[in-house]
Amino acid sequence: MLRTLVLALFAAAHVGRCAADAVAEKKRVDWTMCSALCGAAKRNRMIIAPDFTMECHLWPQNDGVLRILDRYGLQIHGYQACAYGAGNGVSPKPLRISQVGNIWDQKYKLDFTRAGSSKKASVEVHLTKGLPTVR
């Protein structure tokens, strides 16, 4: 009886630790993706599609805030704080970042809602050296 109880407590502790490890891993992956994109943009606006630009607001404080703007940089379509543990897609104008391919490819998909409408939009971004910026 005591042995069964000890095994049950050990199993519960193991499951709890695995869940905590999964949460910590998700936070790390979210932070890695967001900070990679923010680090590429820094304070510049990068053209990522004909209608959208990307910038890292407040860079380098708390790893910045990744923002997707219209082509003129006036309307914010979505944004995501890049501070560790900030979450993914939890802002009032959610920007969801996901990885495309493996981590070495540096390809990301950004999902957001167009400003002033309920239309969903997504853009794939591939980080390479020498990206064009708008100043």
GROMACS .gro file of N, CA and C in nm:
model
  405
    1MET      N    1   0.082  -0.119   0.000
    1MET     CA    2   0.000   0.000   0.000
    1MET      C    3   0.087   0.126   0.000
    2LEU      N    4   0.183   0.129   0.091
    2LEU     CA    5   0.271   0.245   0.099
    2LEU      C    6   0.353   0.259  -0.029
    3ARG      N    7   0.398   0.145  -0.081
    3ARG     CA    8   0.477   0.147  -0.205
    3ARG      C    9   0.392   0.202  -0.321
    4THR      N   10   0.266   0.163  -0.330
    4THR     CA   11   0.176   0.211  -0.434
    4THR      C   12   0.156   0.361  -0.421
    5LEU      N   13   0.139   0.408  -0.298
    5LEU     CA   14   0.120   0.551  -0.274
    5LEU      C   15   0.245   0.630  -0.314
    6VAL      N   16   0.363   0.580  -0.279
    6VAL     CA   17   0.488   0.646  -0.316
    6VAL      C   18   0.504   0.649  -0.468
    7LEU      N   19   0.473   0.538  -0.534
    7LEU     CA   20   0.482   0.534  -0.680
    7LEU      C   21   0.383   0.631  -0.744
    8ALA      N   22   0.263   0.640  -0.689
    8ALA     CA   23   0.162   0.733  -0.743
    8ALA      C   24   0.208   0.878  -0.725
    9LEU      N   25   0.265   0.911  -0.609
    9LEU     CA   26   0.316   1.047  -0.586
    9LEU      C   27   0.435   1.078  -0.677
   10PHE      N   28   0.521   0.980  -0.697
   10PHE     CA   29   0.635   0.999  -0.787
   10PHE      C   30   0.587   1.023  -0.930
   11ALA      N   31   0.488   0.945  -0.973
   11ALA     CA   32   0.434   0.960  -1.109
   11ALA      C   33   0.369   1.097  -1.126
   12ALA      N   34   0.294   1.143  -1.025
   12ALA     CA   35   0.230   1.274  -1.031
   12ALA      C   36   0.335   1.385  -1.036
   13ALA      N   37   0.440   1.371  -0.957
   13ALA     CA   38   0.547   1.471  -0.958
   13ALA      C   39   0.617   1.473  -1.093
   14HIS      N   40   0.637   1.355  -1.153
   14HIS     CA   41   0.701   1.346  -1.283
   14HIS      C   42   0.616   1.412  -1.392
   15VAL      N   43   0.485   1.386  -1.389
   15VAL     CA   44   0.394   1.447  -1.486
   15VAL      C   45   0.395   1.598  -1.469
   16GLY      N   46   0.390   1.646  -1.345
   16GLY     CA   47   0.395   1.790  -1.318
   16GLY      C   48   0.523   1.853  -1.368
   17ARG      N   49   0.634   1.784  -1.348
   17ARG     CA   50   0.764   1.836  -1.392
   17ARG      C   51   0.770   1.838  -1.545
   18CYS      N   52   0.716   1.735  -1.611
   18CYS     CA   53   0.714   1.731  -1.758
   18CYS      C   54   0.628   1.845  -1.813
   19ALA      N   55   0.514   1.872  -1.748
   19ALA     CA   56   0.428   1.983  -1.792
   19ALA      C   57   0.501   2.115  -1.774
   20ALA      N   58   0.570   2.132  -1.662
   20ALA     CA   59   0.645   2.254  -1.637
   20ALA      C   60   0.758   2.270  -1.739
   21ASP      N   61   0.824   2.159  -1.772
   21ASP     CA   62   0.930   2.162  -1.873
   21ASP      C   63   0.874   2.203  -2.009
   22ALA      N   64   0.755   2.154  -2.043
   22ALA     CA   65   0.692   2.187  -2.172
   22ALA      C   66   0.657   2.335  -2.176
   23VAL      N   67   0.608   2.389  -2.065
   23VAL     CA   68   0.575   2.532  -2.060
   23VAL      C   69   0.703   2.615  -2.074
   24ALA      N   70   0.808   2.577  -2.005
   24ALA     CA   71   0.935   2.649  -2.014
   24ALA      C   72   0.991   2.642  -2.156
   25GLU      N   73   0.980   2.527  -2.221
   25GLU     CA   74   1.028   2.512  -2.358
   25GLU      C   75   0.948   2.600  -2.454
   26LYS      N   76   0.817   2.606  -2.435
   26LYS     CA   77   0.732   2.693  -2.520
   26LYS      C   78   0.772   2.838  -2.503
   27LYS      N   79   0.795   2.882  -2.379
   27LYS     CA   80   0.839   3.020  -2.354
   27LYS      C   81   0.971   3.047  -2.424
   28ARG      N   82   1.063   2.951  -2.418
   28ARG     CA   83   1.194   2.969  -2.480
   28ARG      C   84   1.181   2.978  -2.632
   29VAL      N   85   1.100   2.892  -2.692
   29VAL     CA   86   1.081   2.893  -2.837
   29VAL      C   87   1.013   3.022  -2.881
   30ASP      N   88   0.907   3.064  -2.809
   30ASP     CA   89   0.838   3.190  -2.842
   30ASP      C   90   0.936   3.307  -2.836
   31TRP      N   91   1.017   3.312  -2.730
   31TRP     CA   92   1.113   3.420  -2.714
   31TRP      C   93   1.219   3.415  -2.825
   32THR      N   94   1.265   3.297  -2.860
   32THR     CA   95   1.367   3.282  -2.964
   32THR      C   96   1.316   3.333  -3.098
   33MET      N   97   1.194   3.295  -3.135
   33MET     CA   98   1.138   3.338  -3.264
   33MET      C   99   1.117   3.489  -3.266
   34CYS      N  100   1.055   3.542  -3.162
   34CYS     CA  101   1.024   3.685  -3.159
   34CYS      C  102   1.153   3.769  -3.156
   35SER      N  103   1.249   3.730  -3.073
   35SER     CA  104   1.371   3.809  -3.063
   35SER      C  105   1.457   3.797  -3.189
   36ALA      N  106   1.449   3.684  -3.262
   36ALA     CA  107   1.521   3.673  -3.389
   36ALA      C  108   1.465   3.772  -3.491
   37LEU      N  109   1.333   3.779  -3.500
   37LEU     CA  110   1.269   3.873  -3.593
   37LEU      C  111   1.294   4.018  -3.550
   38CYS      N  112   1.279   4.044  -3.421
   38CYS     CA  113   1.300   4.180  -3.370
   38CYS      C  114   1.446   4.222  -3.386
   39GLY      N  115   1.536   4.130  -3.361
   39GLY     CA  116   1.677   4.161  -3.377
   39GLY      C  117   1.715   4.191  -3.521
   40ALA      N  118   1.645   4.130  -3.615
   40ALA     CA  119   1.671   4.158  -3.757
   40ALA      C  120   1.619   4.296  -3.796
   41ALA      N  121   1.503   4.332  -3.744
   41ALA     CA  122   1.442   4.460  -3.781
   41ALA      C  123   1.504   4.576  -3.702
   42LYS      N  124   1.532   4.555  -3.578
   42LYS     CA  125   1.576   4.659  -3.485
   42LYS      C  126   1.481   4.777  -3.493
   43ARG      N  127   1.532   4.897  -3.508
   43ARG     CA  128   1.445   5.015  -3.514
   43ARG      C  129   1.405   5.052  -3.656
   44ASN      N  130   1.449   4.976  -3.753
   44ASN     CA  131   1.414   5.004  -3.892
   44ASN      C  132   1.279   4.941  -3.925
   45ARG      N  133   1.219   4.987  -4.033
   45ARG     CA  134   1.101   4.919  -4.086
   45ARG      C  135   1.145   4.836  -4.203
   46MET      N  136   1.113   4.707  -4.197
   46MET     CA  137   1.149   4.615  -4.305
   46MET      C  138   1.025   4.586  -4.388
   47ILE      N  139   1.040   4.588  -4.518
   47ILE     CA  140   0.931   4.550  -4.606
   47ILE      C  141   0.923   4.398  -4.606
   48ILE      N  142   0.807   4.344  -4.567
   48ILE     CA  143   0.794   4.198  -4.564
   48ILE      C  144   0.690   4.149  -4.664
   49ALA      N  145   0.613   4.239  -4.720
   49ALA     CA  146   0.513   4.207  -4.824
   49ALA      C  147   0.470   4.342  -4.884
   50PRO      N  148   0.406   4.342  -5.000
   50PRO     CA  149   0.367   4.469  -5.062
   50PRO      C  150   0.284   4.559  -4.970
   51ASP      N  151   0.202   4.501  -4.884
   51ASP     CA  152   0.115   4.581  -4.797
   51ASP      C  153   0.164   4.595  -4.654
   52PHE      N  154   0.272   4.527  -4.617
   52PHE     CA  155   0.311   4.522  -4.477
   52PHE      C  156   0.459   4.551  -4.456
   53THR      N  157   0.486   4.617  -4.343
   53THR     CA  158   0.623   4.636  -4.297
   53THR      C  159   0.632   4.581  -4.154
   54MET      N  160   0.754   4.560  -4.109
   54MET     CA  161   0.778   4.505  -3.976
   54MET      C  162   0.882   4.592  -3.909
   55GLU      N  163   0.864   4.618  -3.780
   55GLU     CA  164   0.964   4.691  -3.704
   55GLU      C  165   0.970   4.636  -3.562
   56CYS      N  166   1.078   4.669  -3.495
   56CYS     CA  167   1.093   4.630  -3.355
   56CYS      C  168   1.091   4.757  -3.272
   57HIS      N  169   0.974   4.786  -3.217
   57HIS     CA  170   0.953   4.907  -3.136
   57HIS      C  171   1.024   4.890  -3.001
   58LEU      N  172   1.083   4.998  -2.954
   58LEU     CA  173   1.153   5.003  -2.824
   58LEU      C  174   1.279   4.916  -2.817
   59TRP      N  175   1.332   4.875  -2.933
   59TRP     CA  176   1.454   4.794  -2.934
   59TRP      C  177   1.565   4.871  -2.868
   60PRO      N  178   1.649   4.821  -2.785
   60PRO     CA  179   1.664   4.684  -2.737
   60PRO      C  180   1.601   4.660  -2.599
   61GLN      N  181   1.520   4.753  -2.548
   61GLN     CA  182   1.460   4.733  -2.416
   61GLN      C  183   1.373   4.607  -2.414
   62ASN      N  184   1.394   4.523  -2.316
   62ASN     CA  185   1.315   4.399  -2.299
   62ASN      C  186   1.299   4.322  -2.429
   63ASP      N  187   1.400   4.326  -2.514
   63ASP     CA  188   1.400   4.258  -2.644
   63ASP      C  189   1.301   4.318  -2.743
   64GLY      N  190   1.241   4.432  -2.711
   64GLY     CA  191   1.155   4.505  -2.805
   64GLY      C  192   1.015   4.448  -2.819
   65VAL      N  193   0.938   4.516  -2.905
   65VAL     CA  194   0.801   4.475  -2.937
   65VAL      C  195   0.794   4.464  -3.089
   66LEU      N  196   0.772   4.344  -3.138
   66LEU     CA  197   0.763   4.320  -3.282
   66LEU      C  198   0.626   4.370  -3.330
   67ARG      N  199   0.628   4.460  -3.430
   67ARG     CA  200   0.503   4.517  -3.480
   67ARG      C  201   0.493   4.498  -3.630
   68ILE      N  202   0.373   4.463  -3.677
   68ILE     CA  203   0.342   4.456  -3.818
   68ILE      C  204   0.257   4.578  -3.850
   69LEU      N  205   0.305   4.658  -3.945
   69LEU     CA  206   0.239   4.783  -3.981
   69LEU      C  207   0.197   4.781  -4.128
   70ASP      N  208   0.116   4.880  -4.166
   70ASP     CA  209   0.083   4.893  -4.307
   70ASP      C  210   0.207   4.939  -4.383
   71ARG      N  211   0.197   4.951  -4.513
   71ARG     CA  212   0.315   4.984  -4.594
   71ARG      C  213   0.374   5.121  -4.562
   72TYR      N  214   0.293   5.211  -4.505
   72TYR     CA  215   0.341   5.345  -4.472
   72TYR      C  216   0.389   5.357  -4.328
   73GLY      N  217   0.369   5.253  -4.250
   73GLY     CA  218   0.412   5.254  -4.110
   73GLY      C  219   0.317   5.330  -4.019
   74LEU      N  220   0.192   5.348  -4.060
   74LEU     CA  221   0.097   5.427  -3.982
   74LEU      C  222   0.000   5.342  -3.901
   75GLN      N  223  -0.051   5.237  -3.957
   75GLN     CA  224  -0.147   5.151  -3.888
   75GLN      C  225  -0.078   5.025  -3.836
   76ILE      N  226  -0.109   4.991  -3.712
   76ILE     CA  227  -0.055   4.868  -3.654
   76ILE      C  228  -0.156   4.756  -3.677
   77HIS      N  229  -0.113   4.652  -3.746
   77HIS     CA  230  -0.199   4.536  -3.768
   77HIS      C  231  -0.189   4.438  -3.652
   78GLY      N  232  -0.071   4.418  -3.600
   78GLY     CA  233  -0.051   4.326  -3.490
   78GLY      C  234   0.082   4.352  -3.423
   79TYR      N  235   0.093   4.314  -3.297
   79TYR     CA  236   0.221   4.329  -3.228
   79TYR      C  237   0.236   4.224  -3.119
   80GLN      N  238   0.361   4.200  -3.083
   80GLN     CA  239   0.394   4.099  -2.984
   80GLN      C  240   0.518   4.143  -2.908
   81ALA      N  241   0.507   4.152  -2.776
   81ALA     CA  242   0.625   4.181  -2.693
   81ALA      C  243   0.719   4.062  -2.701
   82CYS      N  244   0.849   4.090  -2.709
   82CYS     CA  245   0.946   3.982  -2.722
   82CYS      C  246   1.014   3.947  -2.590
   83ALA      N  247   0.976   4.009  -2.481
   83ALA     CA  248   1.035   3.977  -2.352
   83ALA      C  249   1.008   3.830  -2.320
   84TYR      N  250   1.103   3.765  -2.255
   84TYR     CA  251   1.089   3.623  -2.221
   84TYR      C  252   0.963   3.603  -2.138
   85GLY      N  253   0.879   3.510  -2.179
   85GLY     CA  254   0.757   3.480  -2.105
   85GLY      C  255   0.638   3.567  -2.141
   86ALA      N  256   0.653   3.655  -2.241
   86ALA     CA  257   0.544   3.746  -2.279
   86ALA      C  258   0.429   3.672  -2.345
   87GLY      N  259   0.452   3.552  -2.393
   87GLY     CA  260   0.347   3.477  -2.461
   87GLY      C  261   0.354   3.499  -2.611
   88ASN      N  262   0.264   3.434  -2.682
   88ASN     CA  263   0.261   3.445  -2.828
   88ASN      C  264   0.116   3.467  -2.868
   89GLY      N  265   0.088   3.584  -2.927
   89GLY     CA  266  -0.047   3.613  -2.971
   89GLY      C  267  -0.140   3.658  -2.860
   90VAL      N  268  -0.086   3.723  -2.757
   90VAL     CA  269  -0.168   3.761  -2.642
   90VAL      C  270  -0.192   3.911  -2.630
   91SER      N  271  -0.145   3.992  -2.724
   91SER     CA  272  -0.165   4.136  -2.717
   91SER      C  273  -0.306   4.172  -2.764
   92PRO      N  274  -0.351   4.296  -2.741
   92PRO     CA  275  -0.482   4.338  -2.791
   92PRO      C  276  -0.493   4.329  -2.944
   93LYS      N  277  -0.382   4.341  -3.015
   93LYS     CA  278  -0.377   4.318  -3.159
   93LYS      C  279  -0.281   4.202  -3.181
   94PRO      N  280  -0.331   4.079  -3.161
   94PRO     CA  281  -0.241   3.964  -3.155
   94PRO      C  282  -0.162   3.938  -3.284
   95LEU      N  283  -0.037   3.910  -3.262
   95LEU     CA  284   0.054   3.866  -3.368
   95LEU      C  285   0.102   3.728  -3.327
   96ARG      N  286   0.071   3.629  -3.406
   96ARG     CA  287   0.115   3.493  -3.376
   96ARG      C  288   0.233   3.457  -3.465
   97ILE      N  289   0.337   3.411  -3.402
   97ILE     CA  290   0.460   3.376  -3.473
   97ILE      C  291   0.477   3.225  -3.467
   98SER      N  292   0.503   3.166  -3.582
   98SER     CA  293   0.530   3.022  -3.584
   98SER      C  294   0.648   2.996  -3.677
   99GLN      N  295   0.712   2.885  -3.654
   99GLN     CA  296   0.830   2.847  -3.732
   99GLN      C  297   0.788   2.767  -3.853
  100VAL      N  298   0.851   2.794  -3.966
  100VAL     CA  299   0.829   2.717  -4.088
  100VAL      C  300   0.957   2.641  -4.115
  101GLY      N  301   0.950   2.510  -4.123
  101GLY     CA  302   1.072   2.430  -4.142
  101GLY      C  303   1.146   2.413  -4.011
  102ASN      N  304   1.276   2.389  -4.020
  102ASN     CA  305   1.353   2.369  -3.898
  102ASN      C  306   1.413   2.502  -3.850
  103ILE      N  307   1.465   2.499  -3.730
  103ILE     CA  308   1.514   2.622  -3.666
  103ILE      C  309   1.630   2.686  -3.743
  104TRP      N  310   1.706   2.607  -3.816
  104TRP     CA  311   1.822   2.661  -3.888
  104TRP      C  312   1.783   2.739  -4.013
  105ASP      N  313   1.660   2.716  -4.063
  105ASP     CA  314   1.614   2.786  -4.183
  105ASP      C  315   1.581   2.932  -4.157
  106GLN      N  316   1.551   2.969  -4.033
  106GLN     CA  317   1.513   3.106  -3.998
  106GLN      C  318   1.394   3.154  -4.080
  107LYS      N  319   1.294   3.066  -4.100
  107LYS     CA  320   1.171   3.103  -4.170
  107LYS      C  321   1.058   3.105  -4.068
  108TYR      N  322   0.978   3.212  -4.075
  108TYR     CA  323   0.871   3.229  -3.979
  108TYR      C  324   0.742   3.269  -4.050
  109LYS      N  325   0.630   3.230  -3.991
  109LYS     CA  326   0.500   3.271  -4.041
  109LYS      C  327   0.438   3.364  -3.936
  110LEU      N  328   0.393   3.480  -3.981
  110LEU     CA  329   0.332   3.578  -3.893
  110LEU      C  330   0.183   3.586  -3.926
  111ASP      N  331   0.098   3.558  -3.830
  111ASP     CA  332  -0.047   3.563  -3.849
  111ASP      C  333  -0.104   3.678  -3.767
  112PHE      N  334  -0.194   3.756  -3.827
  112PHE     CA  335  -0.253   3.872  -3.761
  112PHE      C  336  -0.382   3.908  -3.831
  113THR      N  337  -0.456   4.002  -3.775
  113THR     CA  338  -0.579   4.052  -3.835
  113THR      C  339  -0.551   4.192  -3.889
  114ARG      N  340  -0.597   4.218  -4.010
  114ARG     CA  341  -0.577   4.350  -4.069
  114ARG      C  342  -0.643   4.457  -3.983
  115ALA      N  343  -0.575   4.570  -3.966
  115ALA     CA  344  -0.628   4.681  -3.887
  115ALA      C  345  -0.759   4.730  -3.949
  116GLY      N  346  -0.858   4.756  -3.865
  116GLY     CA  347  -0.985   4.810  -3.912
  116GLY      C  348  -1.077   4.710  -3.979
  117SER      N  349  -1.045   4.582  -3.974
  117SER     CA  350  -1.132   4.481  -4.034
  117SER      C  351  -1.117   4.350  -3.956
  118SER      N  352  -1.191   4.251  -4.000
  118SER     CA  353  -1.179   4.120  -3.936
  118SER      C  354  -1.107   4.021  -4.028
  119LYS      N  355  -1.048   4.072  -4.137
  119LYS     CA  356  -0.978   3.986  -4.232
  119LYS      C  357  -0.846   3.940  -4.173
  120LYS      N  358  -0.824   3.809  -4.179
  120LYS     CA  359  -0.698   3.751  -4.133
  120LYS      C  360  -0.593   3.767  -4.242
  121ALA      N  361  -0.470   3.783  -4.200
  121ALA     CA  362  -0.360   3.792  -4.295
  121ALA      C  363  -0.242   3.713  -4.238
  122SER      N  364  -0.156   3.668  -4.325
  122SER     CA  365  -0.034   3.602  -4.281
  122SER      C  366   0.077   3.632  -4.380
  123VAL      N  367   0.196   3.636  -4.329
  123VAL     CA  368   0.314   3.666  -4.409
  123VAL      C  369   0.423   3.570  -4.366
  124GLU      N  370   0.497   3.516  -4.462
  124GLU     CA  371   0.614   3.435  -4.429
  124GLU      C  372   0.737   3.522  -4.443
  125VAL      N  373   0.824   3.513  -4.345
  125VAL     CA  374   0.947   3.592  -4.342
  125VAL      C  375   1.065   3.496  -4.333
  126HIS      N  376   1.163   3.516  -4.419
  126HIS     CA  377   1.285   3.436  -4.417
  126HIS      C  378   1.400   3.531  -4.386
  127LEU      N  379   1.465   3.513  -4.274
  127LEU     CA  380   1.575   3.600  -4.234
  127LEU      C  381   1.703   3.558  -4.306
  128THR      N  382   1.763   3.655  -4.373
  128THR     CA  383   1.892   3.636  -4.439
  128THR      C  384   1.975   3.760  -4.413
  129LYS      N  385   2.097   3.761  -4.456
  129LYS     CA  386   2.181   3.880  -4.442
  129LYS      C  387   2.143   3.980  -4.550
  130GLY      N  388   2.153   4.108  -4.518
  130GLY     CA  389   2.132   4.213  -4.618
  130GLY      C  390   1.988   4.239  -4.655
  131LEU      N  391   1.895   4.234  -4.556
  131LEU     CA  392   1.755   4.263  -4.585
  131LEU      C  393   1.735   4.412  -4.609
  132PRO      N  394   1.649   4.449  -4.705
  132PRO     CA  395   1.624   4.592  -4.729
  132PRO      C  396   1.541   4.653  -4.617
  133THR      N  397   1.566   4.778  -4.584
  133THR     CA  398   1.489   4.850  -4.482
  133THR      C  399   1.444   4.983  -4.537
  134VAL      N  400   1.340   5.039  -4.476
  134VAL     CA  401   1.289   5.171  -4.512
  134VAL      C  402   1.323   5.263  -4.397
  135ARG      N  403   1.384   5.374  -4.426
  135ARG     CA  404   1.422   5.466  -4.318
  135ARG      C  405   1.336   5.589  -4.321
   0.00000   0.00000   0.00000
